[in-house]
Amino acid sequence: MIRTENLCKRYGSFAAVDDLNLHVQPGEIYGFLGPNGAGKTTTLMMILGIIRPTSGRVEVLGQPYDGSSFALRRRMGVVAEDAWQYDEMTAYEYLAFFARLNRVEQPGPAIQSLLERTELWERRQVLVGGFSRGMRQKLNLCRALLHDPELLILDEPVSGLDPNGIRQVRELLLEENRRGRTILISSHILSEIEQTAHRVGIIAGGRLLVEDSVAGLAGRLGEGQRIEVEFQQPIADLRSQLEALPFVLEVEGRTPNRWLVTTAMGEDQRPELARFLAGQGVLVIGMRLLERSLEEAFITITDAAVRTWAEE
Ligand code: ATP
C-alpha cells in the first residue's frame, strides 16, 4: 500500500530522514512512532508529495507517487498538520466544500454519518472559526474520510482530543479498518497505537529502528515476566530474600506494600512466588502479571539507538 525505498531528506548537511525503507501492507493499521524531531512528519509529507525527497522513491497504492496524480490522491484520506483557512464556513459547509472538491456523489448522508460518529452533528451550523482544537481535529478526520478512501494517512489524529474524542476516533478507525481500509497513523499516544495498530515502525534520527507487530516489539524486551504483588502490610525486610530466589531478576518497591518482581524465566512464576511468600508468613492480597507495554518497548529501543549513536 505504501512503500518507501531509501528515502532521504536533507536540509544542508542535516539528514531529517535517512535511507528509510517503510512498508505498509494492505489492510493493516500501521503505527508510525518516534521521539520529537525523529522525522515522522517529514516522512509523511514526502509520502504525500508535499515535500520533495532529496533521494529515494515513494510508492503509494502500488504506483510511484509524487503528489501530482489527482486520481491517486483521491484514493487517500489525509489528516496533516493543518493551517486553517476555512474559519468563515460552518462545519457542514466545510465538509460539503471538500465533498465537492473530491467529487463525492450525494454527500449529505456521508456528512451526517461522520458528524454523528464524531459527536459534531449538533454543531454542524457552528462556524469552524469557533471550533476548539479537538473539534477541529475531529472535523479534519471527517474530511479525510468523506470520499471513502482506501488508504488513510494520519499525522497525530488524536492530539488535542479529550478521552471521549480519543475513543470516538479509535472506534471510527477500527471500523474503517474492518471495512478494509489501510491506515498509516503517527502518534505520541502509545496506548492508542497499542490498542489499534497491527504493526509498528519506530523511527529516530531519521532512521527506521524497527518494524514489527506490537507483540513482537514487546517480545524483544526479553523472556522474563513482571509480576505485581500486593501485600497486606509493608514487608521491607523480605527484599533481599526475594532477590536471592533463583528465578528473580529484580525487585522494585512501587509503594511500601506493592512490589514489582521481574523474573528471569518465561514460564509463569506466580505459584513459586506465592509458595515462597506463604512460607514466610506473608499475607498476599493480590498478584498480577503485567504485560510488556509498547511504551516500554519504545523507550528501550529509542534509548538504545541514542546510546549507540553517542558512541559512534
Ligand atoms: P514531532 O514528533 O516533534 O512532530 P517529527 O518526528 O515529526 O517530530 P520532523 O518534523 O519530521 O519530526 O522533523 C525532523 C527533523 O528535521 C527535526 O530535527 C526538524 O528540526 C528538521 N526539519 C524539519 N523541517 C525542516 C526544515 N524545513 N529545515 C530544516 N530542518 C527541518
Tab-separated table of C-alpha atoms and ligand atoms in Angstrom:
chain	number	residue	atom	x	y	z
A	1	MET	CA	0.000	0.000	0.000
A	2	ILE	CA	2.862	2.332	0.906
A	3	ARG	CA	6.488	1.612	0.193
A	4	THR	CA	9.431	3.944	0.581
A	5	GLU	CA	12.784	2.943	-0.859
A	6	ASN	CA	15.957	4.507	0.515
A	7	LEU	CA	14.023	7.691	1.182
A	8	CYS	CA	16.189	10.653	2.253
A	9	LYS	CA	15.544	14.278	3.068
A	10	ARG	CA	18.498	16.534	3.768
A	11	TYR	CA	18.497	20.130	4.908
A	12	GLY	CA	22.066	21.198	4.154
A	13	SER	CA	24.247	18.607	5.846
A	14	PHE	CA	21.450	17.541	8.244
A	15	ALA	CA	19.536	14.369	7.386
A	16	ALA	CA	15.938	14.736	8.636
A	17	VAL	CA	15.123	11.370	7.019
A	18	ASP	CA	17.930	8.964	6.322
A	19	ASP	CA	17.620	5.986	3.963
A	20	LEU	CA	14.150	4.991	5.099
A	21	ASN	CA	12.524	1.771	3.885
A	22	LEU	CA	8.975	1.653	5.154
A	23	HIS	CA	6.367	-0.952	4.148
A	24	VAL	CA	2.706	-0.541	4.955
A	25	GLN	CA	0.760	-3.611	3.911
A	26	PRO	CA	-2.805	-3.685	2.560
A	27	GLY	CA	-5.468	-3.902	5.257
A	28	GLU	CA	-3.264	-3.097	8.223
A	29	ILE	CA	-3.143	-0.297	10.753
A	30	TYR	CA	0.489	0.772	10.869
A	31	GLY	CA	1.640	2.877	13.827
A	32	PHE	CA	4.469	5.240	12.930
A	33	LEU	CA	6.288	6.253	16.097
A	34	GLY	CA	9.318	8.238	17.073
A	35	PRO	CA	10.529	10.848	19.531
A	36	ASN	CA	10.146	14.580	18.794
A	37	GLY	CA	12.158	15.542	15.747
A	38	ALA	CA	12.565	11.911	14.628
A	39	GLY	CA	11.445	12.640	11.071
A	40	LYS	CA	7.853	11.367	11.120
A	41	THR	CA	6.158	14.440	9.654
A	42	THR	CA	8.924	14.868	7.066
A	43	THR	CA	8.397	11.240	6.008
A	44	LEU	CA	4.623	11.594	5.794
A	45	MET	CA	4.984	14.829	3.813
A	46	MET	CA	7.275	13.054	1.348
A	47	ILE	CA	4.842	10.145	1.033
A	48	LEU	CA	2.104	12.682	0.246
A	49	GLY	CA	4.277	14.507	-2.266
A	50	ILE	CA	4.136	17.756	-0.261
A	51	ILE	CA	7.896	17.727	0.379
A	52	ARG	CA	10.250	16.588	-2.372
A	53	PRO	CA	12.714	13.884	-1.265
A	54	THR	CA	16.440	14.544	-1.663
A	55	SER	CA	16.695	10.965	-2.920
A	56	GLY	CA	14.792	7.691	-2.837
A	57	ARG	CA	11.369	6.598	-4.022
A	58	VAL	CA	7.812	6.588	-2.773
A	59	GLU	CA	5.154	4.141	-3.948
A	60	VAL	CA	1.547	4.534	-2.900
A	61	LEU	CA	-1.272	2.132	-3.801
A	62	GLY	CA	1.160	0.201	-5.970
A	63	GLN	CA	2.314	3.173	-8.068
A	64	PRO	CA	5.122	5.718	-7.879
A	65	TYR	CA	3.705	8.843	-6.263
A	66	ASP	CA	4.911	12.443	-6.087
A	67	GLY	CA	1.649	14.174	-5.234
A	68	SER	CA	0.729	15.144	-8.782
A	69	SER	CA	-1.820	12.435	-9.595
A	70	PHE	CA	-5.335	13.516	-8.608
A	71	ALA	CA	-6.628	10.003	-9.324
A	72	LEU	CA	-4.256	8.536	-6.727
A	73	ARG	CA	-4.727	11.404	-4.300
A	74	ARG	CA	-8.487	10.820	-4.341
A	75	ARG	CA	-7.939	7.268	-3.101
A	76	MET	CA	-6.270	8.618	0.057
A	77	GLY	CA	-7.621	10.403	3.110
A	78	VAL	CA	-5.201	12.643	4.938
A	79	VAL	CA	-5.012	14.335	8.316
A	80	ALA	CA	-1.927	16.535	8.385
A	81	GLU	CA	-0.823	19.468	10.473
A	82	ASP	CA	-3.233	21.993	9.087
A	83	ALA	CA	-3.134	25.711	8.567
A	84	TRP	CA	-6.850	26.514	8.785
A	85	GLN	CA	-8.275	28.900	6.241
A	86	TYR	CA	-11.914	27.989	6.497
A	87	ASP	CA	-12.985	29.763	9.665
A	88	GLU	CA	-15.908	31.528	7.958
A	89	MET	CA	-17.604	28.253	6.982
A	90	THR	CA	-19.854	26.184	9.202
A	91	ALA	CA	-18.735	22.627	9.907
A	92	TYR	CA	-21.366	21.347	7.469
A	93	GLU	CA	-20.346	23.797	4.720
A	94	TYR	CA	-16.728	22.868	5.252
A	95	LEU	CA	-17.392	19.164	4.650
A	96	ALA	CA	-19.743	19.922	1.756
A	97	PHE	CA	-16.975	22.025	0.177
A	98	PHE	CA	-14.465	19.183	0.387
A	99	ALA	CA	-17.067	16.687	-0.787
A	100	ARG	CA	-17.448	18.792	-3.972
A	101	LEU	CA	-13.661	19.021	-4.405
A	102	ASN	CA	-13.411	15.251	-4.167
A	103	ARG	CA	-16.456	14.709	-6.375
A	104	VAL	CA	-18.432	12.819	-3.760
A	105	GLU	CA	-21.834	11.904	-5.158
A	106	GLN	CA	-24.697	12.559	-2.741
A	107	PRO	CA	-22.509	13.812	0.110
A	108	GLY	CA	-25.392	14.516	2.537
A	109	PRO	CA	-25.649	11.054	4.165
A	110	ALA	CA	-21.839	10.701	4.400
A	111	ILE	CA	-21.501	14.113	6.069
A	112	GLN	CA	-24.290	13.359	8.521
A	113	SER	CA	-22.925	9.932	9.410
A	114	LEU	CA	-19.395	11.231	10.033
A	115	LEU	CA	-20.569	14.203	12.078
A	116	GLU	CA	-22.736	11.888	14.153
A	117	ARG	CA	-19.952	9.370	14.709
A	118	THR	CA	-17.681	12.148	15.989
A	119	GLU	CA	-20.470	13.801	18.014
A	120	LEU	CA	-20.265	17.015	15.969
A	121	TRP	CA	-23.684	16.769	14.352
A	122	GLU	CA	-25.283	19.126	16.891
A	123	ARG	CA	-22.630	21.711	15.975
A	124	ARG	CA	-22.936	21.405	12.216
A	125	GLN	CA	-24.116	25.020	11.866
A	126	VAL	CA	-21.334	26.468	14.051
A	127	LEU	CA	-18.554	28.370	12.254
A	128	VAL	CA	-15.310	26.411	12.109
A	129	GLY	CA	-13.592	29.545	13.470
A	130	GLY	CA	-15.439	28.913	16.738
A	131	PHE	CA	-14.327	25.283	17.000
A	132	SER	CA	-11.913	24.152	19.710
A	133	ARG	CA	-8.670	22.417	18.729
A	134	GLY	CA	-10.125	18.995	19.494
A	135	MET	CA	-13.284	19.704	17.484
A	136	ARG	CA	-11.179	20.854	14.507
A	137	GLN	CA	-9.154	17.707	14.825
A	138	LYS	CA	-12.282	15.559	14.592
A	139	LEU	CA	-13.607	17.647	11.700
A	140	ASN	CA	-10.289	17.102	9.949
A	141	LEU	CA	-10.762	13.369	10.281
A	142	CYS	CA	-14.328	13.617	8.931
A	143	ARG	CA	-12.923	15.474	5.915
A	144	ALA	CA	-10.317	12.742	5.405
A	145	LEU	CA	-12.980	10.001	5.430
A	146	LEU	CA	-15.649	11.800	3.418
A	147	HIS	CA	-14.758	10.409	-0.006
A	148	ASP	CA	-14.401	6.851	1.339
A	149	PRO	CA	-10.657	6.494	0.639
A	150	GLU	CA	-8.838	3.149	0.555
A	151	LEU	CA	-5.823	4.491	2.391
A	152	LEU	CA	-5.718	6.825	5.382
A	153	ILE	CA	-2.574	8.758	6.287
A	154	LEU	CA	-2.998	10.407	9.661
A	155	ASP	CA	-0.427	12.612	11.379
A	156	GLU	CA	-1.273	12.844	15.088
A	157	PRO	CA	-5.043	12.439	14.592
A	158	VAL	CA	-5.846	12.312	18.301
A	159	SER	CA	-3.634	15.152	19.514
A	160	GLY	CA	-5.732	17.672	21.431
A	161	LEU	CA	-8.648	15.300	21.944
A	162	ASP	CA	-10.287	14.564	25.289
A	163	PRO	CA	-10.745	10.904	26.339
A	164	ASN	CA	-14.197	10.763	24.752
A	165	GLY	CA	-12.876	12.154	21.483
A	166	ILE	CA	-9.981	9.704	21.527
A	167	ARG	CA	-12.434	6.837	21.956
A	168	GLN	CA	-14.665	8.105	19.099
A	169	VAL	CA	-11.676	8.373	16.776
A	170	ARG	CA	-10.396	4.946	17.833
A	171	GLU	CA	-13.769	3.356	17.099
A	172	LEU	CA	-14.019	5.183	13.787
A	173	LEU	CA	-10.581	3.994	12.704
A	174	LEU	CA	-11.141	0.397	13.812
A	175	GLU	CA	-14.433	0.379	11.934
A	176	GLU	CA	-12.820	1.784	8.779
A	177	ASN	CA	-10.075	-0.807	9.069
A	178	ARG	CA	-12.649	-3.612	9.419
A	179	ARG	CA	-14.128	-2.290	6.145
A	180	GLY	CA	-10.739	-2.947	4.568
A	181	ARG	CA	-9.162	0.490	4.833
A	182	THR	CA	-5.397	0.611	5.313
A	183	ILE	CA	-4.257	3.165	7.888
A	184	LEU	CA	-0.867	4.756	8.495
A	185	ILE	CA	-1.015	6.684	11.736
A	186	SER	CA	1.635	8.661	13.559
A	187	SER	CA	1.051	9.398	17.217
A	188	HIS	CA	2.744	10.096	20.513
A	189	ILE	CA	-0.105	8.436	22.362
A	190	LEU	CA	1.375	4.967	22.591
A	191	SER	CA	-1.560	3.428	24.431
A	192	GLU	CA	-3.717	4.311	21.403
A	193	ILE	CA	-1.299	2.732	18.961
A	194	GLU	CA	-1.096	-0.298	21.229
A	195	GLN	CA	-4.865	-0.705	21.058
A	196	THR	CA	-5.254	-0.152	17.333
A	197	ALA	CA	-2.108	-0.916	15.328
A	198	HIS	CA	-1.242	-4.309	13.853
A	199	ARG	CA	2.347	-3.309	13.178
A	200	VAL	CA	4.574	-0.517	14.327
A	201	GLY	CA	7.573	1.252	12.830
A	202	ILE	CA	9.826	3.200	15.170
A	203	ILE	CA	11.985	5.963	13.723
A	204	ALA	CA	14.652	8.090	15.424
A	205	GLY	CA	17.239	10.403	13.936
A	206	GLY	CA	15.533	9.910	10.558
A	207	ARG	CA	16.305	6.178	10.545
A	208	LEU	CA	13.913	3.265	10.910
A	209	LEU	CA	14.995	1.380	14.035
A	210	VAL	CA	12.461	-1.411	13.923
A	211	GLU	CA	9.329	-2.572	12.147
A	212	ASP	CA	7.326	-5.275	13.937
A	213	SER	CA	3.985	-6.246	15.448
A	214	VAL	CA	3.141	-4.770	18.865
A	215	ALA	CA	3.559	-8.233	20.443
A	216	GLY	CA	6.818	-8.737	18.529
A	217	LEU	CA	8.201	-5.476	19.893
A	218	ALA	CA	7.296	-6.427	23.444
A	219	GLY	CA	8.966	-9.817	22.856
A	220	ARG	CA	12.235	-8.031	22.071
A	221	LEU	CA	12.354	-6.817	25.661
A	222	GLY	CA	13.263	-10.258	26.965
A	223	GLU	CA	11.751	-13.503	28.117
A	224	GLY	CA	11.033	-12.758	31.780
A	225	GLN	CA	7.763	-11.733	33.319
A	226	ARG	CA	6.805	-8.879	35.563
A	227	ILE	CA	4.601	-9.729	38.498
A	228	GLU	CA	2.975	-7.090	40.650
A	229	VAL	CA	2.440	-8.337	44.188
A	230	GLU	CA	0.373	-6.597	46.804
A	231	PHE	CA	0.825	-7.411	50.489
A	232	GLN	CA	-1.491	-6.730	53.369
A	233	GLN	CA	1.325	-4.977	55.237
A	234	PRO	CA	4.691	-3.489	54.227
A	235	ILE	CA	7.436	-6.152	54.261
A	236	ALA	CA	10.659	-4.216	53.707
A	237	ASP	CA	12.824	-6.901	55.390
A	238	LEU	CA	11.965	-9.544	52.758
A	239	ARG	CA	13.508	-7.774	49.813
A	240	SER	CA	16.953	-9.354	49.840
A	241	GLN	CA	15.456	-12.844	50.332
A	242	LEU	CA	13.185	-12.300	47.346
A	243	GLU	CA	16.105	-11.088	45.242
A	244	ALA	CA	18.048	-14.213	46.175
A	245	LEU	CA	15.430	-16.550	44.664
A	246	PRO	CA	16.877	-18.257	41.571
A	247	PHE	CA	14.090	-17.117	39.235
A	248	VAL	CA	14.014	-13.486	40.408
A	249	LEU	CA	15.910	-10.837	38.445
A	250	GLU	CA	14.828	-7.658	40.141
A	251	VAL	CA	12.550	-6.385	42.883
A	252	GLU	CA	11.216	-2.873	42.809
A	253	GLY	CA	9.031	-1.318	45.510
A	254	ARG	CA	6.196	0.651	43.950
A	255	THR	CA	4.621	1.502	47.298
A	256	PRO	CA	5.579	0.004	50.703
A	257	ASN	CA	3.128	-2.861	50.185
A	258	ARG	CA	3.055	-3.125	46.369
A	259	TRP	CA	6.136	-4.540	44.695
A	260	LEU	CA	7.141	-5.351	41.166
A	261	VAL	CA	9.047	-8.604	40.770
A	262	THR	CA	10.802	-9.249	37.453
A	263	THR	CA	11.523	-12.907	36.805
A	264	ALA	CA	14.227	-14.343	34.617
A	265	MET	CA	12.238	-17.151	33.042
A	266	GLY	CA	9.436	-17.298	30.530
A	267	GLU	CA	7.015	-19.574	32.388
A	268	ASP	CA	4.582	-18.291	34.957
A	269	GLN	CA	6.427	-17.990	38.274
A	270	ARG	CA	3.450	-16.840	40.314
A	271	PRO	CA	2.865	-20.221	42.035
A	272	GLU	CA	6.547	-20.365	43.091
A	273	LEU	CA	6.432	-16.811	44.347
A	274	ALA	CA	3.185	-17.399	46.253
A	275	ARG	CA	4.672	-20.565	47.862
A	276	PHE	CA	7.761	-18.673	48.978
A	277	LEU	CA	5.780	-15.764	50.438
A	278	ALA	CA	3.334	-18.075	52.214
A	279	GLY	CA	6.339	-19.885	53.712
A	280	GLN	CA	7.483	-16.548	55.128
A	281	GLY	CA	4.079	-15.996	56.682
A	282	VAL	CA	3.347	-13.013	54.407
A	283	LEU	CA	-0.258	-12.325	53.518
A	284	VAL	CA	-0.568	-11.628	49.790
A	285	ILE	CA	-3.763	-9.856	48.776
A	286	GLY	CA	-3.110	-9.610	45.040
A	287	MET	CA	-0.774	-10.868	42.330
A	288	ARG	CA	-0.996	-9.875	38.707
A	289	LEU	CA	1.058	-10.446	35.598
A	290	LEU	CA	1.915	-7.189	33.819
A	291	GLU	CA	2.026	-7.119	30.051
A	292	ARG	CA	5.107	-5.638	28.447
A	293	SER	CA	3.890	-2.328	27.126
A	294	LEU	CA	4.548	-0.609	23.827
A	295	GLU	CA	5.766	2.356	25.851
A	296	GLU	CA	8.447	0.211	27.439
A	297	ALA	CA	9.499	-1.143	24.039
A	298	PHE	CA	9.551	2.364	22.570
A	299	ILE	CA	11.748	3.770	25.338
A	300	THR	CA	14.118	0.783	25.356
A	301	ILE	CA	14.546	0.781	21.563
A	302	THR	CA	14.960	4.547	21.115
A	303	ASP	CA	17.286	4.857	24.145
A	304	ALA	CA	19.484	2.057	22.804
A	305	ALA	CA	19.707	3.828	19.425
A	306	VAL	CA	20.655	7.140	21.010
A	307	ARG	CA	23.354	5.402	23.114
A	308	THR	CA	24.780	3.681	20.032
A	309	TRP	CA	24.942	6.958	18.098
A	310	ALA	CA	26.640	8.695	21.034
A	311	GLU	CA	29.343	6.004	20.963
A	312	GLU	CA	29.832	6.259	17.167
B	1	ATP	P1	7.490	15.741	16.218
B	1	ATP	O1	7.141	14.433	16.869
B	1	ATP	O2	8.131	16.675	17.177
B	1	ATP	O3	6.380	16.346	15.427
B	1	ATP	P2	8.768	14.635	13.826
B	1	ATP	O4	9.223	13.242	14.069
B	1	ATP	O5	7.517	14.810	13.064
B	1	ATP	O6	8.713	15.426	15.202
B	1	ATP	P3	10.000	16.258	11.785
B	1	ATP	O7	9.059	17.403	11.889
B	1	ATP	O8	9.871	15.361	10.622
B	1	ATP	O9	9.972	15.382	13.116
B	1	ATP	O10	11.476	16.851	11.825
B	1	ATP	C1	12.618	16.033	11.705
B	1	ATP	C2	13.870	16.895	11.822
B	1	ATP	O11	14.010	17.677	10.652
B	1	ATP	C3	13.838	17.852	13.000
B	1	ATP	O12	15.138	17.905	13.563
B	1	ATP	C4	13.493	19.179	12.353
B	1	ATP	O13	14.056	20.254	13.080
B	1	ATP	C5	14.129	19.053	10.983
B	1	ATP	N1	13.434	19.838	9.955
B	1	ATP	C6	12.150	19.674	9.562
B	1	ATP	N2	11.835	20.566	8.599
B	1	ATP	C7	12.948	21.318	8.394
B	1	ATP	C8	13.278	22.411	7.521
B	1	ATP	N3	12.385	22.926	6.674
B	1	ATP	N4	14.522	22.916	7.592
B	1	ATP	C9	15.450	22.413	8.430
B	1	ATP	N5	15.202	21.370	9.283
B	1	ATP	C10	13.981	20.845	9.261
